[in-house]
Each structure stands twice: as C-alpha cells, then as structure tokens.
Amino acid sequence: MIHLLNKTPSIANQFIAELRHIDMQNDRMRFRKNMERLGEIFAYEISRKMEYLEEDVLTPLGMARVPLIQELPVLTTILRAGLPLHQGLLNYFDRSDCAYISAYRKTSKSNEFEIKMEYFSTPDLSGRIVIVSDPMLATGSSMVLVCKELLARFDIKELHIVSVIASALGVEHVRANLPKAQLWLGAVDEELTSKAYIVPGLGDAGDLCFGEKI
Ligand SMILES: O=c1cc[nH]c(=O)[nH]1
C-alpha cells in the first residue's frame, strides 16, 4: 500500500519544495530541518494507523480517558543520509528503539554500482513494527537489500518504508520485492538519470545534509 503525502496539499509540500529548491537547499541547517520536519509529519501520519487503547490519565483536577498508542515502532535508518529524517520520526515516537544500517553505492570505473552493506546495529526485531527510513528511494535497490536482510534475520510483524522523494521505478521495484511493506512517500518523480539520481529530485541528500563525501 502506498500513502502519498503530496496527494493532499499541506505544509509538507512547502518543506519538500525547500528541499528541492536549487538556492534554498544550500542552507544546510534548513535542509536538515526540513528533512526532520517531514520525519515528524510521517510519524504523525503513521501513528494514525496504529493501535490505541483507552487509559486513565490522572490530571490535577480529575481523571481523563485518553486513547494511547499500544506499541511503538522500531525506527531503522540507513546511514548517513537518513539521519535527519530519522530524527524527525524519533521526535514523535520518542521512546522507540532504533536500528542503524549502513548501505552505500560502490561505483566501478564503468559507472555501474553495487550496494555495499557494512554496519548493522539493531535490537531484536521479531514480532515488532519496523519503520525503515531513507530520504531518497531511487532504484530502490538499497532499500530492498536492507529490508530483505532484516526480514531474513527477524520475523518482523509489520514493515513500513518512509522516503521523502521516490522514483516511479524505485516504487515499482520495492512493491515487486517487498509486497507486504507499506510505503510512506512525500512525492514520486518520473525519471532516473544513468547514475540513478532522481529527476527532478533534489540532488544528493547526504551531501546536502552533511557536505560532499570523497
Ligand atoms: O537522487 C538521488 C538518488 C539517491 N540518493 C540521493 O541522494 N539522491
């Protein structure tokens, strides 16, 4: 199932527009902040699909019945570009356990690349609701690789994928390989360059957050 943030106009569109804008995106602090704000919006949207149970909350003046979330998701992100988006999710799911995974493109001289996964730090995810965030879903290969690894290691109860900008091809790849995952996307763009950058996209999310890497 796909949940698309920009289907209904909201303030989220402003944050996505600022991430994309060629001048505004160079303000690194604003770029990270907009990623974080979108993480918060995704957290709110996902929270609306979770299970709640009414509980009594004692106030100074009496007792309030409040429906409270029953189970917090485990927040998993892909280093390094995922960190600000992850922080936004964590701001709202503020008692969640977290998992961190590194995945990067190792490009050969012929410009082809393979995805390398090296760092893997997770709690036990069996029986848990898991949210995996990565700001850009380009080919979808790293996301599929990471999620397949998680699914092979753990009996995950429910898998959610969060990306700010996806390519149509990436969405197709994820849906074909992870049919049970729920996708939460900010926007879906039509094209991919030969180097697998999303067009119009926004450029390199990791570099825009943290500076160019070698
Ligand atoms: O367009 C893209 C694709 C992958 N990763 C990015 O940061 N940008």
Short mmCIF file of C-alpha atoms and ligand atoms in Angstrom, two decimals:
data_model
loop_
_atom_site.label_atom_id
_atom_site.label_comp_id
_atom_site.label_asym_id
_atom_site.label_seq_id
_atom_site.Cartn_x
_atom_site.Cartn_y
_atom_site.Cartn_z
CA MET A 1 0.00 0.00 0.00
CA ILE A 2 1.25 3.49 -0.87
CA HIS A 3 0.50 6.56 1.25
CA LEU A 4 1.45 9.69 -0.67
CA LEU A 5 1.93 12.88 1.33
CA ASN A 6 1.57 15.30 -1.59
CA LYS A 7 -1.76 13.79 -2.70
CA THR A 8 -3.50 16.22 -0.36
CA PRO A 9 -1.88 19.69 -0.29
CA SER A 10 -0.44 20.53 3.12
CA ILE A 11 2.50 22.35 4.71
CA ALA A 12 4.56 19.23 3.86
CA ASN A 13 4.66 20.50 0.25
CA GLN A 14 6.43 23.66 1.43
CA PHE A 15 9.13 21.60 3.17
CA ILE A 16 9.60 19.37 0.11
CA ALA A 17 9.76 22.42 -2.18
CA GLU A 18 12.51 23.95 0.01
CA LEU A 19 14.48 20.69 -0.10
CA ARG A 20 14.30 20.74 -3.88
CA HIS A 21 14.95 24.45 -4.50
CA ILE A 22 18.40 24.99 -6.03
CA ASP A 23 19.14 28.06 -3.87
CA MET A 24 17.36 27.21 -0.64
CA GLN A 25 18.76 23.66 -0.43
CA ASN A 26 22.29 25.01 0.13
CA ASP A 27 21.30 26.28 3.55
CA ARG A 28 22.42 23.04 5.20
CA MET A 29 20.72 23.68 8.51
CA ARG A 30 17.37 24.40 6.82
CA PHE A 31 17.81 21.34 4.60
CA ARG A 32 18.31 19.06 7.61
CA LYS A 33 15.49 20.79 9.48
CA ASN A 34 13.07 20.26 6.59
CA MET A 35 14.00 16.57 6.49
CA GLU A 36 13.38 16.42 10.23
CA ARG A 37 10.03 18.21 9.92
CA LEU A 38 8.96 15.73 7.24
CA GLY A 39 10.01 12.88 9.56
CA GLU A 40 7.65 14.34 12.16
CA ILE A 41 4.81 14.57 9.63
CA PHE A 42 5.37 10.95 8.54
CA ALA A 43 5.40 9.87 12.19
CA TYR A 44 2.06 11.61 12.75
CA GLU A 45 0.54 10.03 9.62
CA ILE A 46 1.79 6.54 10.52
CA SER A 47 0.59 6.98 14.12
CA ARG A 48 -2.96 7.38 12.80
CA LYS A 49 -2.86 3.77 11.56
CA MET A 50 -1.60 2.27 14.82
CA GLU A 51 -3.49 0.60 17.63
CA TYR A 52 -4.78 2.55 20.62
CA LEU A 53 -6.28 1.59 23.95
CA GLU A 54 -8.12 3.98 26.26
CA GLU A 55 -6.31 4.55 29.52
CA ASP A 56 -6.92 6.73 32.57
CA VAL A 57 -4.61 9.70 32.98
CA LEU A 58 -4.64 11.49 36.31
CA THR A 59 -4.66 15.28 36.00
CA PRO A 60 -4.51 17.71 38.97
CA LEU A 61 -8.30 18.07 38.59
CA GLY A 62 -9.50 14.57 37.82
CA MET A 63 -9.22 11.58 35.55
CA ALA A 64 -9.07 11.81 31.75
CA ARG A 65 -9.72 8.85 29.44
CA VAL A 66 -7.13 9.01 26.67
CA PRO A 67 -6.60 6.59 23.78
CA LEU A 68 -2.89 5.81 23.91
CA ILE A 69 -0.66 4.08 21.42
CA GLN A 70 -0.09 0.46 22.39
CA GLU A 71 3.10 -0.44 20.62
CA LEU A 72 5.93 1.76 19.47
CA PRO A 73 7.63 1.02 16.15
CA VAL A 74 11.35 0.35 15.92
CA LEU A 75 12.91 3.18 13.89
CA THR A 76 15.53 1.99 11.44
CA THR A 77 17.52 4.23 9.17
CA ILE A 78 20.16 3.95 6.52
CA LEU A 79 23.35 5.92 7.18
CA ARG A 80 24.19 8.66 6.57
CA ALA A 81 21.51 10.50 4.59
CA GLY A 82 18.69 9.05 6.69
CA LEU A 83 19.75 10.68 9.96
CA PRO A 84 17.72 13.94 9.91
CA LEU A 85 14.56 12.19 8.64
CA HIS A 86 15.07 9.56 11.34
CA GLN A 87 15.45 12.29 13.97
CA GLY A 88 12.04 13.66 12.95
CA LEU A 89 10.42 10.23 13.36
CA LEU A 90 12.18 9.86 16.72
CA ASN A 91 10.95 13.28 17.90
CA TYR A 92 7.40 11.90 17.84
CA PHE A 93 7.97 8.20 18.56
CA ASP A 94 10.25 9.39 21.31
CA ARG A 95 10.51 6.15 23.28
CA SER A 96 11.16 3.96 20.24
CA ASP A 97 14.06 1.57 19.93
CA CYS A 98 16.33 2.40 16.99
CA ALA A 99 18.35 0.45 14.45
CA TYR A 100 21.12 1.77 12.18
CA ILE A 101 22.39 0.23 8.97
CA SER A 102 24.99 1.46 6.54
CA ALA A 103 24.43 0.99 2.81
CA TYR A 104 26.31 2.79 0.09
CA ARG A 105 26.86 2.62 -3.63
CA LYS A 106 30.28 1.27 -4.65
CA THR A 107 30.74 2.60 -8.17
CA SER A 108 33.06 0.84 -10.64
CA LYS A 109 35.03 2.56 -13.46
CA SER A 110 32.25 1.68 -15.93
CA ASN A 111 29.87 3.70 -13.71
CA GLU A 112 27.99 0.63 -12.60
CA PHE A 113 27.47 0.28 -8.90
CA GLU A 114 26.74 -2.35 -6.33
CA ILE A 115 25.22 -1.71 -2.93
CA LYS A 116 27.51 -2.44 0.00
CA MET A 117 26.09 -3.02 3.45
CA GLU A 118 28.60 -2.97 6.30
CA TYR A 119 27.28 -1.63 9.60
CA PHE A 120 24.28 -3.40 11.07
CA SER A 121 23.15 -2.43 14.57
CA THR A 122 19.62 -3.47 15.52
CA PRO A 123 17.67 -4.70 18.52
CA ASP A 124 15.65 -7.93 18.14
CA LEU A 125 13.00 -7.01 15.56
CA SER A 126 10.99 -10.23 15.75
CA GLY A 127 7.30 -9.56 16.38
CA ARG A 128 7.89 -5.79 16.12
CA ILE A 129 6.53 -3.00 13.92
CA VAL A 130 9.52 -1.64 11.97
CA ILE A 131 9.86 1.66 10.10
CA VAL A 132 12.80 1.92 7.69
CA SER A 133 13.59 5.46 6.54
CA ASP A 134 15.76 6.72 3.70
CA PRO A 135 15.11 10.16 2.20
CA MET A 136 15.54 9.10 -1.44
CA LEU A 137 14.14 5.93 -3.00
CA ALA A 138 15.95 5.97 -6.35
CA THR A 139 16.34 2.47 -7.86
CA GLY A 140 15.01 1.03 -4.61
CA SER A 141 17.92 -1.47 -4.57
CA SER A 142 19.43 -0.44 -1.22
CA MET A 143 16.01 -0.34 0.41
CA VAL A 144 15.12 -3.81 -0.90
CA LEU A 145 18.53 -5.19 0.11
CA VAL A 146 18.31 -3.75 3.63
CA CYS A 147 14.70 -4.85 4.17
CA LYS A 148 15.35 -8.35 2.81
CA GLU A 149 18.28 -8.69 5.21
CA LEU A 150 16.06 -7.54 8.10
CA LEU A 151 13.29 -9.93 7.07
CA ALA A 152 15.78 -12.81 6.78
CA ARG A 153 17.14 -12.14 10.27
CA PHE A 154 13.86 -11.37 12.04
CA ASP A 155 10.19 -12.32 11.94
CA ILE A 156 9.01 -8.71 11.56
CA LYS A 157 5.31 -8.13 12.28
CA GLU A 158 4.76 -5.03 10.14
CA LEU A 159 7.13 -3.19 7.81
CA HIS A 160 6.83 0.48 6.90
CA ILE A 161 9.13 2.31 4.48
CA VAL A 162 9.46 6.10 4.61
CA SER A 163 11.02 8.18 1.80
CA VAL A 164 10.68 11.86 1.00
CA ILE A 165 11.21 11.53 -2.77
CA ALA A 166 10.88 8.29 -4.72
CA SER A 167 11.23 7.46 -8.39
CA ALA A 168 8.41 5.62 -10.12
CA LEU A 169 10.87 2.83 -10.90
CA GLY A 170 12.02 2.60 -7.28
CA VAL A 171 8.43 2.29 -6.10
CA GLU A 172 7.82 -0.49 -8.62
CA HIS A 173 10.98 -2.33 -7.51
CA VAL A 174 10.03 -2.11 -3.83
CA ARG A 175 6.46 -3.22 -4.46
CA ALA A 176 7.62 -6.19 -6.52
CA ASN A 177 10.19 -7.31 -3.94
CA LEU A 178 8.54 -6.31 -0.66
CA PRO A 179 4.82 -6.78 -1.37
CA LYS A 180 3.81 -6.61 2.30
CA ALA A 181 5.60 -3.33 3.06
CA GLN A 182 3.61 -0.13 3.45
CA LEU A 183 5.19 2.81 1.62
CA TRP A 184 5.00 6.35 3.00
CA LEU A 185 6.24 8.81 0.38
CA GLY A 186 6.46 12.58 0.10
CA ALA A 187 6.44 12.67 -3.72
CA VAL A 188 7.04 10.34 -6.66
CA ASP A 189 9.15 11.65 -9.57
CA GLU A 190 9.14 10.12 -13.01
CA GLU A 191 12.78 9.89 -14.05
CA LEU A 192 16.16 8.48 -13.03
CA THR A 193 19.50 9.52 -14.56
CA SER A 194 22.02 6.93 -15.78
CA LYS A 195 23.77 7.42 -12.42
CA ALA A 196 20.49 6.67 -10.64
CA TYR A 197 19.74 10.19 -9.43
CA ILE A 198 16.07 11.10 -9.24
CA VAL A 199 14.83 13.78 -11.70
CA PRO A 200 13.75 16.40 -10.82
CA GLY A 201 14.54 15.06 -7.32
CA LEU A 202 16.79 17.33 -5.26
CA GLY A 203 20.37 16.12 -5.81
CA ASP A 204 22.41 14.19 -3.28
CA ALA A 205 20.55 14.21 0.03
CA GLY A 206 23.55 13.02 2.08
CA ASP A 207 25.85 15.71 0.65
CA LEU A 208 23.20 18.40 1.17
CA CYS A 209 22.81 17.36 4.82
CA PHE A 210 26.46 16.85 5.71
CA GLY A 211 28.75 18.05 2.90
CA GLU A 212 30.34 16.33 -0.06
CA LYS A 213 32.00 12.99 0.53
CA ILE A 214 35.01 11.67 -1.35
O1 LIG B 1 18.57 11.43 -6.44
C1 LIG B 1 19.09 10.78 -5.53
C2 LIG B 1 19.17 9.38 -5.54
C3 LIG B 1 19.76 8.74 -4.50
N1 LIG B 1 20.27 9.45 -3.48
C4 LIG B 1 20.21 10.79 -3.45
O2 LIG B 1 20.68 11.42 -2.52
N2 LIG B 1 19.64 11.43 -4.48
#
